[in-house]
């Protein structure tokens, strides 16, 4: 007898080997129909997988995150099937699942057109309706290479040839299409009902610009049409909110070819920057940080000591002078250790907190640059805490409190915490990494915070807590971090005098709240669709006169507002008031103040809030009271 244990702890017994599909049917016909795959002892398998010993089993359906990934992977294969049906000369390469969808790379004699994509999507629907079974078979590596060469699929043959000799490979067949894949896949094409092809782009084979340019077709797939419609609506909203587009419309900043990955800030955009920086400077002060400033360029020898030269050199801008090699700093931490090392510190001095608005440069590939979200030059609200091991937990807990207040003030309420663990390319021994990871786990747990673990995604010198913010249209942005580092203080000789007069090495905590100010401002622009809250708005109020008779009064109102620290201006142009209102409404100002003879005589203003909301006539004192209240609330 074979005993199958289900997720709820219940068990079912079978007289002999049994497939995942058979177990699902034994539980119920509804589950059997919904089953996409199974998870046997933690491993995802096809519904046709045969269970031959006592096992734990979970049936995977479209409601599960694993089920959605399987659906998307299977849809990528369905797309390749459709492409081969329509364009037999195409060669298929790879087709992985990505966030919210999938892509597949094809080698073809010409680029695919929008009309081609329509035809491919239509053919996918036809093939799905046929509900053809998706079956798996295993071949020896060399036999699989020979097979794909025989059908002219040289890219597939090359991929398989890279697998160690003597190993078997799995192939999946649906209809006349056969593809290399480790699986699992849905049991039949009829399970794939909700999908859409999005766009086509170029991509080099194996990511190498010396290789052939392939056609990369992107698509999305979902469990239900409602979910897909919501996703497509989010994309439409994201297009409207694109910070690059709004940056031009609102005259905030621009980019140009002479400075790839670098930003030209215009006065209004720099005003937003200043509000963010000054706010964060106050956060430094309120949380016991001393602001410092370290050099932009440091000698190669220092980067070798930190491990950056060995682990990160390809991302660093380097230069030479007088036979010495230097690098523009990609991060601020080595400079802060030099400041720490400039004096002798006692255990009584710890924790010692340094903060810097440090300008960094990273040599990002040109293809990876994306407006303000991925740049080559950026400024971090960077902080480093030098402390004793027993102080780590309280520092992490205090940071968590501070970071949540900051995000709330900027308008972000939905925050997820993730713990990025040791990567393959790292410095330090496993015991030290284990201690660093456990210290963060303990701190998060004691703060009462739920978290998700991300194996392999830590920095090369230490694990980190990541704060992910969900914006107003549901997208998640990785933002603040808190990293525990036992490595760099050792490498750069940081010490403190302990209570027993011995010399000990401090723990270094790397922390950022908004991270790159450039990227964070891009997030703010998209989160608020360019309509910044009053405290961040580059122009908070504009006073509009109806005729020249109110020009002097409009000017005096502006002066009164400015004396109260508000960013205000007058529009005294000889234009119709409706034109001026429309013009400034397009600039998303929080308030428009209209003054005619009635308002001038009453020493008042007619107030219009953003969105065309008419607040009526107010005295200046009443208006100022409203504004100060709104400013105090931040977001």
Coordinates of C-alpha atoms in Angstrom, one line a residue:
X1 CA 0.0 0.0 0.0
X2 CA 1.1 3.6 -0.8
X3 CA 0.1 6.2 1.7
X4 CA -0.5 9.8 0.4
X5 CA -0.6 12.6 3.0
X6 CA -2.5 15.7 2.0
X7 CA -1.9 19.3 3.1
X8 CA -4.7 19.2 5.7
X9 CA -3.0 16.1 7.3
X10 CA -5.5 13.6 6.0
X11 CA -4.3 10.5 4.3
X12 CA -5.3 8.3 1.4
X13 CA -4.1 4.8 0.7
X14 CA -3.6 3.1 -2.7
X15 CA -2.8 -0.5 -3.6
X16 CA 0.1 0.4 -5.9
X17 CA 1.8 3.3 -7.8
X18 CA -0.6 6.1 -8.5
X19 CA -0.5 9.3 -10.5
X20 CA -1.1 12.8 -9.2
X21 CA -4.2 13.0 -11.5
X22 CA -5.5 9.7 -10.0
X23 CA -5.2 11.1 -6.4
X24 CA -7.0 14.3 -7.5
X25 CA -9.8 12.2 -8.9
X26 CA -10.0 10.1 -5.8
X27 CA -10.5 13.3 -3.8
X28 CA -13.1 14.7 -6.1
X29 CA -14.1 15.2 -9.7
X30 CA -14.0 19.0 -9.3
X31 CA -10.4 18.9 -8.0
X32 CA -9.4 16.5 -10.8
X33 CA -10.7 19.0 -13.4
X34 CA -8.9 21.9 -11.8
X35 CA -5.6 20.2 -11.2
X36 CA -2.7 21.7 -13.2
X37 CA 0.2 19.9 -11.4
X38 CA 1.2 18.4 -8.1
X39 CA 3.8 19.0 -5.4
X40 CA 5.2 15.7 -4.2
X41 CA 7.4 16.1 -1.1
X42 CA 7.9 19.7 -2.0
X43 CA 8.8 19.1 -5.7
X44 CA 6.5 20.3 -8.5
X45 CA 5.6 17.6 -11.0
X46 CA 3.1 17.0 -13.8
X47 CA -0.3 15.5 -13.1
X48 CA 0.9 12.4 -14.9
X49 CA 3.7 11.9 -12.5
X50 CA 3.6 8.4 -10.9
X51 CA 4.0 8.2 -7.1
X52 CA 5.6 5.0 -6.1
X53 CA 6.2 5.4 -2.3
X54 CA 4.6 7.1 0.7
X55 CA 4.6 10.8 0.0
X56 CA 3.2 14.2 0.9
X57 CA 1.1 15.6 -1.9
X58 CA -0.5 19.0 -2.7
X59 CA -2.7 19.4 -5.8
X60 CA -1.8 22.6 -7.6
X61 CA -4.6 24.5 -9.2
X62 CA -4.8 27.9 -10.9
X63 CA -5.6 29.5 -7.5
X64 CA -2.0 28.8 -6.4
X65 CA 1.0 30.9 -7.2
X66 CA 2.8 27.8 -8.5
X67 CA -0.3 27.1 -10.7
X68 CA 0.0 30.6 -12.2
X69 CA 3.7 30.1 -13.0
X70 CA 2.9 26.7 -14.6
X71 CA 0.1 28.3 -16.6
X72 CA 2.4 31.0 -17.9
X73 CA 5.2 28.6 -18.7
X74 CA 2.8 26.4 -20.5
X75 CA 1.4 29.4 -22.4
X76 CA 5.0 30.3 -23.5
X77 CA 5.2 26.8 -25.1
X78 CA 1.7 27.3 -26.6
X79 CA 3.0 30.5 -28.2
X80 CA 6.1 28.7 -29.6
X81 CA 3.7 26.0 -31.0
X82 CA 1.7 28.7 -32.7
X83 CA 4.7 30.4 -34.1
X84 CA 6.1 27.2 -35.5
X85 CA 2.7 26.5 -37.1
X86 CA 2.5 29.9 -38.8
X87 CA 6.2 30.3 -39.5
X88 CA 7.8 26.9 -40.0
X89 CA 11.3 28.4 -40.7
X90 CA 11.5 29.9 -37.2
X91 CA 13.9 28.4 -34.8
X92 CA 12.9 28.4 -31.1
X93 CA 15.4 29.1 -28.3
X94 CA 14.2 29.8 -24.7
X95 CA 10.9 30.8 -23.1
X96 CA 10.9 31.5 -19.4
X97 CA 8.3 32.8 -17.0
X98 CA 8.8 36.4 -15.9
X99 CA 6.9 38.7 -13.6
X100 CA 3.3 38.9 -14.7
X101 CA 3.9 36.8 -17.8
X102 CA 6.4 35.1 -20.0
X103 CA 8.5 35.6 -23.2
X104 CA 10.0 33.4 -25.9
X105 CA 13.0 34.1 -28.1
X106 CA 12.8 33.2 -31.8
X107 CA 15.3 33.2 -34.6
X108 CA 13.7 34.4 -37.8
X109 CA 14.7 36.1 -41.1
X110 CA 12.7 39.3 -40.3
X111 CA 11.2 41.1 -37.3
X112 CA 7.7 40.2 -36.3
X113 CA 5.1 42.8 -36.9
X114 CA 2.0 43.8 -34.9
X115 CA 0.0 41.9 -37.5
X116 CA 2.1 38.8 -36.8
X117 CA 1.4 39.1 -33.1
X118 CA -2.3 39.2 -33.8
X119 CA -2.1 36.1 -36.0
X120 CA 0.0 34.3 -33.4
X121 CA -2.4 35.0 -30.6
X122 CA -5.3 33.9 -32.8
X123 CA -3.5 30.6 -33.6
X124 CA -2.8 30.1 -29.8
X125 CA -6.5 30.3 -29.1
X126 CA -7.2 27.8 -31.9
X127 CA -4.6 25.4 -30.5
X128 CA -5.9 25.8 -27.0
X129 CA -9.4 24.9 -28.1
X130 CA -8.2 21.6 -29.5
X131 CA -7.3 20.6 -25.9
X132 CA -4.4 18.5 -27.0
X133 CA -2.6 16.6 -24.2
X134 CA 0.8 17.8 -23.1
X135 CA 3.0 14.8 -22.5
X136 CA 6.5 14.3 -21.2
X137 CA 9.2 11.9 -22.3
X138 CA 12.9 11.5 -21.3
X139 CA 15.8 11.0 -23.8
X140 CA 19.5 10.6 -23.3
X141 CA 21.3 13.9 -23.9
X142 CA 23.1 12.9 -27.2
X143 CA 19.9 11.4 -28.6
X144 CA 18.0 14.6 -27.9
X145 CA 20.8 16.7 -29.5
X146 CA 20.6 14.5 -32.6
X147 CA 16.8 14.8 -32.7
X148 CA 16.7 18.6 -32.6
X149 CA 19.5 18.8 -35.2
X150 CA 17.4 16.6 -37.5
X151 CA 14.5 19.0 -37.3
X152 CA 16.6 22.1 -37.9
X153 CA 16.4 23.4 -34.3
X154 CA 20.1 24.2 -33.9
X155 CA 19.6 26.5 -30.9
X156 CA 17.8 23.8 -29.0
X157 CA 20.6 21.4 -29.9
X158 CA 23.2 23.8 -28.7
X159 CA 21.4 24.2 -25.3
X160 CA 21.1 20.5 -24.8
X161 CA 24.8 20.0 -25.8
X162 CA 25.7 22.2 -22.8
X163 CA 24.2 19.6 -20.5
X164 CA 26.8 17.2 -19.0
X165 CA 27.3 14.0 -21.1
X166 CA 25.4 11.0 -19.9
X167 CA 22.5 12.9 -18.4
X168 CA 18.9 12.5 -19.6
X169 CA 16.7 15.5 -20.7
X170 CA 13.0 15.9 -20.6
X171 CA 10.9 16.9 -23.6
X172 CA 7.3 18.0 -23.8
X173 CA 5.0 17.3 -26.7
X174 CA 1.7 19.0 -27.6
X175 CA 0.2 18.2 -31.0
X176 CA 3.1 18.4 -33.5
X177 CA 5.3 20.6 -31.3
X178 CA 8.1 19.2 -29.2
X179 CA 10.2 21.4 -26.9
X180 CA 13.0 20.9 -24.4
X181 CA 11.8 21.7 -20.8
X182 CA 12.2 20.4 -17.2
X183 CA 8.5 21.1 -16.6
X184 CA 6.0 20.7 -15.1
X185 CA 3.3 21.7 -17.6
X186 CA -0.5 21.8 -17.6
X187 CA -2.0 18.4 -18.6
X188 CA -3.5 19.8 -21.8
X189 CA -3.6 22.9 -23.9
X190 CA -7.3 23.4 -23.0
X191 CA -6.3 24.6 -19.6
X192 CA -4.8 27.7 -21.2
X193 CA -7.7 30.1 -21.7
X194 CA -6.6 33.7 -20.6
X195 CA -3.6 35.2 -22.3
X196 CA -2.5 38.1 -24.4
X197 CA 0.6 38.9 -26.4
X198 CA 2.0 42.2 -25.4
X199 CA 5.0 43.3 -27.6
X200 CA 8.1 42.2 -29.5
X201 CA 11.6 43.3 -28.9
X202 CA 15.1 42.4 -29.9
X203 CA 17.4 40.2 -27.7
X204 CA 20.8 38.8 -28.4
X205 CA 21.3 35.0 -28.2
X206 CA 22.6 34.2 -24.7
X207 CA 22.7 38.0 -24.0
X208 CA 25.9 38.5 -26.0
X209 CA 25.9 41.4 -28.4
X210 CA 28.3 39.4 -30.6
X211 CA 25.6 36.8 -31.2
X212 CA 22.5 36.9 -33.5
X213 CA 19.7 39.3 -32.7
X214 CA 16.6 37.2 -31.9
X215 CA 12.9 38.2 -31.8
X216 CA 11.6 38.3 -28.2
X217 CA 7.8 38.0 -28.0
X218 CA 6.3 39.0 -24.6
X219 CA 3.0 37.8 -23.3
X220 CA 0.9 37.6 -20.2
X221 CA -1.4 34.9 -18.9
X222 CA -3.8 34.7 -15.9
X223 CA -6.1 32.3 -14.2
X224 CA -9.2 34.4 -14.9
X225 CA -10.2 37.1 -17.4
X226 CA -11.0 39.5 -14.6
X227 CA -7.4 39.2 -13.3
X228 CA -6.0 39.8 -16.8
X229 CA -8.3 42.8 -17.3
X230 CA -7.2 44.3 -14.0
X231 CA -3.5 43.8 -15.1
X232 CA -4.1 45.4 -18.5
X233 CA -5.8 48.3 -16.8
X234 CA -2.9 48.7 -14.4
X235 CA -0.6 48.9 -17.5
X236 CA -2.7 51.6 -19.0
X237 CA -2.5 53.6 -15.7
X238 CA 1.2 53.0 -15.6
X239 CA 1.6 54.4 -19.1
X240 CA -0.3 57.6 -18.1
X241 CA 1.8 57.9 -14.9
X242 CA 5.2 57.2 -16.6
X243 CA 7.6 59.6 -14.8
X244 CA 9.5 60.2 -18.1
X245 CA 6.4 61.5 -19.8
X246 CA 5.2 63.5 -16.7
X247 CA 8.8 64.9 -16.3
X248 CA 8.4 66.5 -19.7
X249 CA 4.8 67.6 -19.3
X250 CA 5.5 69.2 -15.9
X251 CA 8.9 70.6 -16.8
X252 CA 10.7 68.6 -14.0
X253 CA 13.8 67.2 -15.7
X254 CA 15.1 65.7 -18.9
X255 CA 17.7 63.2 -20.3
X256 CA 19.9 63.5 -23.3
X257 CA 22.4 61.3 -25.2
X258 CA 25.4 63.3 -24.1
X259 CA 24.9 62.1 -20.5
X260 CA 23.4 58.6 -20.7
X261 CA 21.9 57.5 -17.4
X262 CA 22.2 60.9 -15.9
X263 CA 19.6 63.5 -15.1
X264 CA 19.3 67.2 -16.0
X265 CA 17.1 68.7 -13.2
X266 CA 14.9 71.7 -14.0
X267 CA 13.9 74.2 -11.3
X268 CA 10.6 72.5 -10.5
X269 CA 12.1 69.0 -10.4
X270 CA 14.9 70.2 -8.2
X271 CA 12.4 71.7 -5.8
X272 CA 10.9 68.2 -5.3
X273 CA 14.4 66.9 -4.7
X274 CA 15.0 69.6 -2.1
X275 CA 11.8 68.7 -0.2
X276 CA 12.8 65.1 -0.1
X277 CA 16.4 65.7 0.9
X278 CA 15.5 68.2 3.6
X279 CA 12.8 65.9 5.0
X280 CA 15.3 63.0 5.1
X281 CA 17.9 65.3 6.8
X282 CA 15.4 65.9 9.6
X283 CA 15.0 62.1 9.8
X284 CA 18.8 61.8 10.3
X285 CA 18.7 64.4 13.1
X286 CA 15.7 62.9 14.8
X287 CA 17.2 59.4 14.8
X288 CA 20.7 60.3 16.1
X289 CA 22.7 60.3 12.9
X290 CA 25.7 62.6 12.3
X291 CA 25.8 63.8 8.7
X292 CA 29.2 63.3 6.9
X293 CA 30.6 63.6 3.4
X294 CA 33.2 61.3 1.9
X295 CA 35.2 61.6 -1.4
X296 CA 33.8 60.6 -4.8
X297 CA 37.0 58.9 -6.0
X298 CA 39.0 56.4 -4.0
X299 CA 42.2 54.5 -4.7
X300 CA 42.0 50.9 -6.1
X301 CA 43.8 49.5 -3.1
X302 CA 40.8 50.5 -0.9
X303 CA 38.3 48.8 -3.2
X304 CA 40.5 45.7 -3.2
X305 CA 40.4 45.5 0.6
X306 CA 36.6 45.8 0.6
X307 CA 36.2 43.1 -2.1
X308 CA 34.5 45.5 -4.5
X309 CA 37.3 45.3 -7.0
X310 CA 37.0 41.5 -7.2
X311 CA 33.2 41.2 -7.0
X312 CA 31.9 44.4 -8.5
X313 CA 34.5 45.9 -10.8
X314 CA 32.4 45.5 -14.0
X315 CA 29.9 47.9 -12.4
X316 CA 32.4 50.6 -11.4
X317 CA 33.7 53.6 -13.4
X318 CA 37.5 53.5 -13.2
X319 CA 40.2 56.1 -14.0
X320 CA 44.0 56.6 -13.7
X321 CA 46.2 59.5 -12.7
X322 CA 49.9 59.5 -12.1
X323 CA 50.2 55.7 -12.5
X324 CA 47.5 55.1 -9.9
X325 CA 44.2 53.4 -10.4
X326 CA 41.0 54.9 -8.9
X327 CA 37.3 54.2 -9.0
X328 CA 34.2 56.4 -8.7
X329 CA 32.4 55.1 -5.6
X330 CA 29.5 52.9 -6.4
X331 CA 28.5 53.0 -2.7
X332 CA 29.4 55.0 0.4
X333 CA 30.3 52.5 3.0
X334 CA 34.1 52.3 2.5
X335 CA 34.3 56.1 2.9
X336 CA 32.3 56.0 6.2
X337 CA 34.7 53.4 7.6
X338 CA 37.6 55.8 6.9
X339 CA 35.8 58.5 8.8
X340 CA 35.2 56.0 11.7
X341 CA 38.8 54.9 11.6
X342 CA 40.1 58.5 11.9
X343 CA 39.6 58.4 15.6
X344 CA 39.7 55.9 18.5
X345 CA 36.3 54.8 19.7
X346 CA 35.1 53.2 22.9
X347 CA 32.2 50.9 23.5
X348 CA 30.6 53.9 25.2
X349 CA 30.5 55.7 21.8
X350 CA 28.5 52.9 20.2
X351 CA 26.1 52.8 18.4
X352 CA 27.7 55.5 16.2
X353 CA 25.5 56.5 13.3
X354 CA 26.7 58.3 10.2
X355 CA 24.5 59.6 7.4
X356 CA 25.3 61.0 4.0
X357 CA 23.5 62.1 0.9
X358 CA 26.2 60.3 -1.0
X359 CA 26.5 60.6 -4.8
X360 CA 27.4 57.3 -6.3
X361 CA 28.1 56.1 -9.9
X362 CA 27.5 52.6 -11.3
X363 CA 28.4 51.5 -14.8
X364 CA 25.0 50.1 -15.7
X365 CA 24.6 48.6 -19.2
X366 CA 22.9 51.0 -21.6
X367 CA 20.1 48.6 -22.3
X368 CA 19.3 48.5 -18.6
X369 CA 18.9 52.2 -18.1
X370 CA 15.3 53.3 -17.5
X371 CA 14.6 56.9 -16.9
X372 CA 15.1 57.8 -13.2
X373 CA 14.5 54.2 -12.1
X374 CA 17.8 52.9 -13.4
X375 CA 20.6 55.5 -13.8
X376 CA 24.4 55.6 -13.7
X377 CA 24.7 58.5 -11.3
X378 CA 22.5 58.7 -8.2
X379 CA 22.4 60.0 -4.6
X380 CA 21.5 57.8 -1.7
X381 CA 20.2 58.7 1.7
X382 CA 22.9 56.4 3.0
X383 CA 23.5 55.6 6.6
X384 CA 26.0 53.3 8.5
X385 CA 25.7 52.3 12.1
X386 CA 28.8 51.0 13.9
X387 CA 27.6 49.0 16.9
X388 CA 28.3 46.0 19.1
X389 CA 26.6 42.6 18.3
X390 CA 24.2 42.9 21.2
X391 CA 23.0 46.3 19.8
X392 CA 22.0 45.0 16.4
X393 CA 18.5 43.9 17.4
X394 CA 17.5 47.3 18.9
X395 CA 19.0 49.2 16.0
X396 CA 17.0 47.1 13.5
X397 CA 13.8 47.5 15.5
X398 CA 14.3 51.3 15.7
X399 CA 15.0 51.5 12.0
X400 CA 11.8 49.6 11.3
X401 CA 9.7 52.2 13.2
X402 CA 11.4 55.1 11.5
X403 CA 11.1 53.7 8.0
X404 CA 7.4 53.1 8.3
X405 CA 6.8 56.7 9.4
X406 CA 8.8 58.0 6.4
X407 CA 6.9 55.9 3.9
X408 CA 3.6 56.9 5.4
X409 CA 4.5 60.6 5.1
X410 CA 5.2 60.1 1.4
X411 CA 1.9 58.3 0.9
X412 CA 2.8 54.6 0.9
X413 CA 0.7 52.5 3.3
X414 CA 1.2 48.9 1.9
X415 CA 4.7 47.7 2.9
X416 CA 6.1 44.2 2.6
X417 CA 9.3 43.0 4.3
X418 CA 11.7 40.5 2.7
X419 CA 15.0 39.0 4.0
X420 CA 17.6 38.5 1.2
X421 CA 20.0 35.7 2.2
X422 CA 23.6 34.7 1.2
X423 CA 24.4 34.8 -2.6
X424 CA 26.6 32.3 -4.3
X425 CA 29.2 35.1 -5.0
X426 CA 30.1 36.3 -1.4
X427 CA 32.9 37.0 1.0
X428 CA 33.2 35.5 4.5
X429 CA 32.6 32.1 5.9
X430 CA 29.3 30.3 6.4
X431 CA 29.4 30.6 10.2
X432 CA 29.6 34.4 9.9
X433 CA 26.9 34.5 7.4
X434 CA 24.7 32.3 9.6
X435 CA 25.2 34.7 12.5
X436 CA 24.4 37.7 10.3
X437 CA 21.2 36.1 8.9
X438 CA 20.0 34.9 12.4
X439 CA 20.5 38.4 13.8
X440 CA 18.2 39.9 11.2
X441 CA 15.6 37.1 11.6
X442 CA 15.6 37.7 15.4
X443 CA 15.2 41.4 15.0
X444 CA 12.4 41.2 12.5
X445 CA 10.6 38.6 14.6
X446 CA 10.8 40.6 17.8
X447 CA 9.5 43.7 15.9
X448 CA 6.3 41.6 15.2
X449 CA 6.8 41.9 11.5
X450 CA 6.0 39.2 9.0
X451 CA 8.6 38.6 6.3
X452 CA 9.4 36.5 3.2
X453 CA 12.9 35.0 2.7
X454 CA 14.8 35.4 -0.6
X455 CA 17.6 32.8 -0.9
X456 CA 20.6 34.0 -2.8
X457 CA 19.6 37.7 -3.1
X458 CA 21.8 39.2 -0.4
X459 CA 24.7 41.6 -1.0
X460 CA 28.1 39.9 -1.5
X461 CA 29.1 41.1 2.0
X462 CA 26.0 40.5 4.0
X463 CA 22.3 39.7 4.2
X464 CA 19.7 42.4 4.1
X465 CA 16.2 43.3 5.0
X466 CA 14.3 44.8 2.1
X467 CA 11.2 47.1 2.3
X468 CA 8.9 46.7 -0.7
X469 CA 6.3 49.5 -1.2
X470 CA 3.1 48.9 -3.1
X471 CA 2.0 52.0 -5.1
X472 CA -1.4 53.4 -5.9
X473 CA -1.9 51.1 -8.9
X474 CA -0.7 47.9 -7.2
X475 CA 3.0 47.7 -8.3
X476 CA 5.7 46.7 -5.8
X477 CA 8.9 48.7 -5.5
X478 CA 11.9 47.5 -3.6
X479 CA 13.1 50.6 -1.6
X480 CA 14.7 50.7 1.8
X481 CA 17.3 48.2 3.1
X482 CA 19.0 47.3 6.4
X483 CA 22.1 45.1 6.0
X484 CA 24.3 43.4 8.6
X485 CA 27.9 43.4 7.7
X486 CA 30.6 41.5 9.6
X487 CA 33.0 41.6 6.7
X488 CA 33.9 45.1 5.8
X489 CA 34.9 46.3 9.3
X490 CA 37.4 43.4 9.4
X491 CA 38.8 44.1 6.0
X492 CA 39.3 47.8 6.7
X493 CA 40.5 47.5 10.2
X494 CA 37.7 49.1 12.2
X495 CA 37.9 48.6 15.9
X496 CA 36.6 49.8 19.2
X497 CA 37.9 49.6 22.8
X498 CA 35.7 47.2 24.7
X499 CA 34.8 47.4 28.4
X500 CA 37.7 45.1 29.3
X501 CA 40.1 47.4 27.3
X502 CA 40.5 44.8 24.5
X503 CA 40.2 45.8 20.9
X504 CA 37.0 44.4 19.2
X505 CA 35.6 44.8 15.7
X506 CA 32.2 46.5 15.4
X507 CA 29.3 45.3 13.4
X508 CA 28.5 47.6 10.5
X509 CA 24.8 48.1 9.6
X510 CA 24.2 49.6 6.2
X511 CA 20.8 51.3 5.9
X512 CA 18.9 53.3 3.4
X513 CA 15.3 54.5 3.7
X514 CA 14.4 56.0 0.3
X515 CA 17.6 54.6 -1.3
X516 CA 18.4 56.4 -4.5
X517 CA 16.7 59.8 -4.3
X518 CA 16.4 59.8 -8.1
X519 CA 14.5 56.5 -8.2
X520 CA 12.4 57.4 -5.2
X521 CA 11.3 60.7 -6.8
X522 CA 10.4 58.7 -10.0
X523 CA 8.3 56.4 -7.8
X524 CA 6.6 59.4 -6.1
X525 CA 5.8 61.0 -9.5
X526 CA 4.2 57.7 -10.7
X527 CA 2.5 57.0 -7.4
X528 CA 0.9 60.4 -7.3
X529 CA 0.5 60.6 -11.1
X530 CA 2.4 63.9 -11.0
X531 CA -0.1 65.5 -8.5
X532 CA 2.3 65.8 -5.6
X533 CA 0.8 66.3 -2.1
X534 CA 1.0 69.9 -0.9
X535 CA 4.3 69.6 1.0
X536 CA 6.1 68.1 -2.0
X537 CA 4.6 70.1 -4.8
X538 CA 7.2 72.3 -6.5
X539 CA 4.6 75.0 -6.9
X540 CA 2.0 74.9 -4.3
X541 CA -0.3 77.9 -5.2
X542 CA -0.7 80.3 -8.1
X543 CA -2.7 83.5 -7.8
X544 CA -4.7 84.4 -10.9
X545 CA -6.1 87.9 -11.5
X546 CA -9.1 88.4 -13.7
X547 CA -8.0 91.8 -15.0
X548 CA -5.2 94.3 -14.5
X549 CA -7.3 96.0 -11.8
X550 CA -6.4 93.1 -9.4
X551 CA -2.7 92.8 -10.4
X552 CA -1.3 94.6 -7.3
X553 CA -3.6 92.7 -5.0
X554 CA -2.6 89.4 -6.6
X555 CA 1.1 90.3 -6.0
X556 CA 0.5 91.2 -2.4
X557 CA -1.3 87.9 -1.8
X558 CA 1.8 86.0 -3.2
X559 CA 4.1 88.0 -0.9
X560 CA 1.9 87.1 2.1
X561 CA 2.0 83.4 1.2
X562 CA 5.8 83.4 0.6
X563 CA 6.3 85.0 4.0
X564 CA 4.6 81.9 5.5
X565 CA 7.1 79.7 3.7
X566 CA 4.8 78.6 0.9
X567 CA 5.8 78.2 -2.8
X568 CA 3.5 80.6 -4.5
X569 CA 3.5 82.8 -7.7
X570 CA 1.2 85.1 -9.5
X571 CA 0.0 84.7 -13.1
X572 CA -0.7 88.3 -14.3
X573 CA -0.9 87.5 -18.0
X574 CA -3.4 89.3 -20.1
X575 CA -5.4 86.1 -20.8
X576 CA -8.9 85.0 -20.0
X577 CA -9.3 83.5 -16.6
X578 CA -10.7 80.2 -18.0
X579 CA -7.5 79.9 -20.0
X580 CA -5.2 80.5 -17.1
X581 CA -7.2 78.1 -14.9
X582 CA -7.0 75.3 -17.5
X583 CA -3.3 76.0 -18.1
X584 CA -2.3 75.7 -14.4
X585 CA -4.7 72.7 -13.8
X586 CA -2.6 70.9 -16.4
X587 CA 0.4 71.5 -14.2
X588 CA -1.3 69.7 -11.3
X589 CA -0.9 72.5 -8.8
X590 CA -2.6 71.8 -5.5
X591 CA -4.4 75.2 -5.3
X592 CA -5.4 77.9 -7.7
X593 CA -6.4 81.2 -6.1
X594 CA -8.6 83.5 -8.3
X595 CA -8.9 87.2 -7.5
X596 CA -11.4 89.6 -9.0
X597 CA -12.8 92.9 -7.7
X598 CA -15.0 91.1 -5.2
X599 CA -12.1 89.2 -3.7
X600 CA -9.8 92.2 -3.7
X601 CA -12.3 94.4 -1.9
X602 CA -12.9 91.7 0.7
X603 CA -9.2 91.0 1.1
X604 CA -10.0 87.3 0.2
X605 CA -9.4 84.7 -2.5
X606 CA -11.6 82.3 -4.5
X607 CA -10.0 78.9 -3.9
X608 CA -10.0 76.0 -6.3
X609 CA -8.4 72.8 -5.2
X610 CA -6.7 70.3 -7.6
X611 CA -9.2 68.4 -9.6
X612 CA -11.5 71.4 -10.2
X613 CA -12.9 71.4 -6.6
X614 CA -14.4 74.8 -5.8
X615 CA -13.8 75.7 -2.2
X616 CA -15.5 79.1 -2.4
X617 CA -14.2 82.4 -1.1
X618 CA -11.8 82.4 1.9
X619 CA -10.0 85.0 3.9
X620 CA -6.2 84.7 3.7
X621 CA -6.2 83.7 7.4
X622 CA -8.7 80.9 6.8
X623 CA -6.7 79.7 3.8
X624 CA -3.4 79.7 5.7
X625 CA -5.0 77.7 8.5
X626 CA -6.2 75.1 6.0
X627 CA -2.7 75.0 4.3
X628 CA -0.8 74.6 7.5
X629 CA -3.1 71.8 8.6
X630 CA -2.6 70.0 5.3
X631 CA 1.2 70.5 5.4
X632 CA 1.3 69.0 8.9
X633 CA -0.5 65.9 7.7
X634 CA 2.1 65.4 4.9
X635 CA 0.4 62.7 2.7

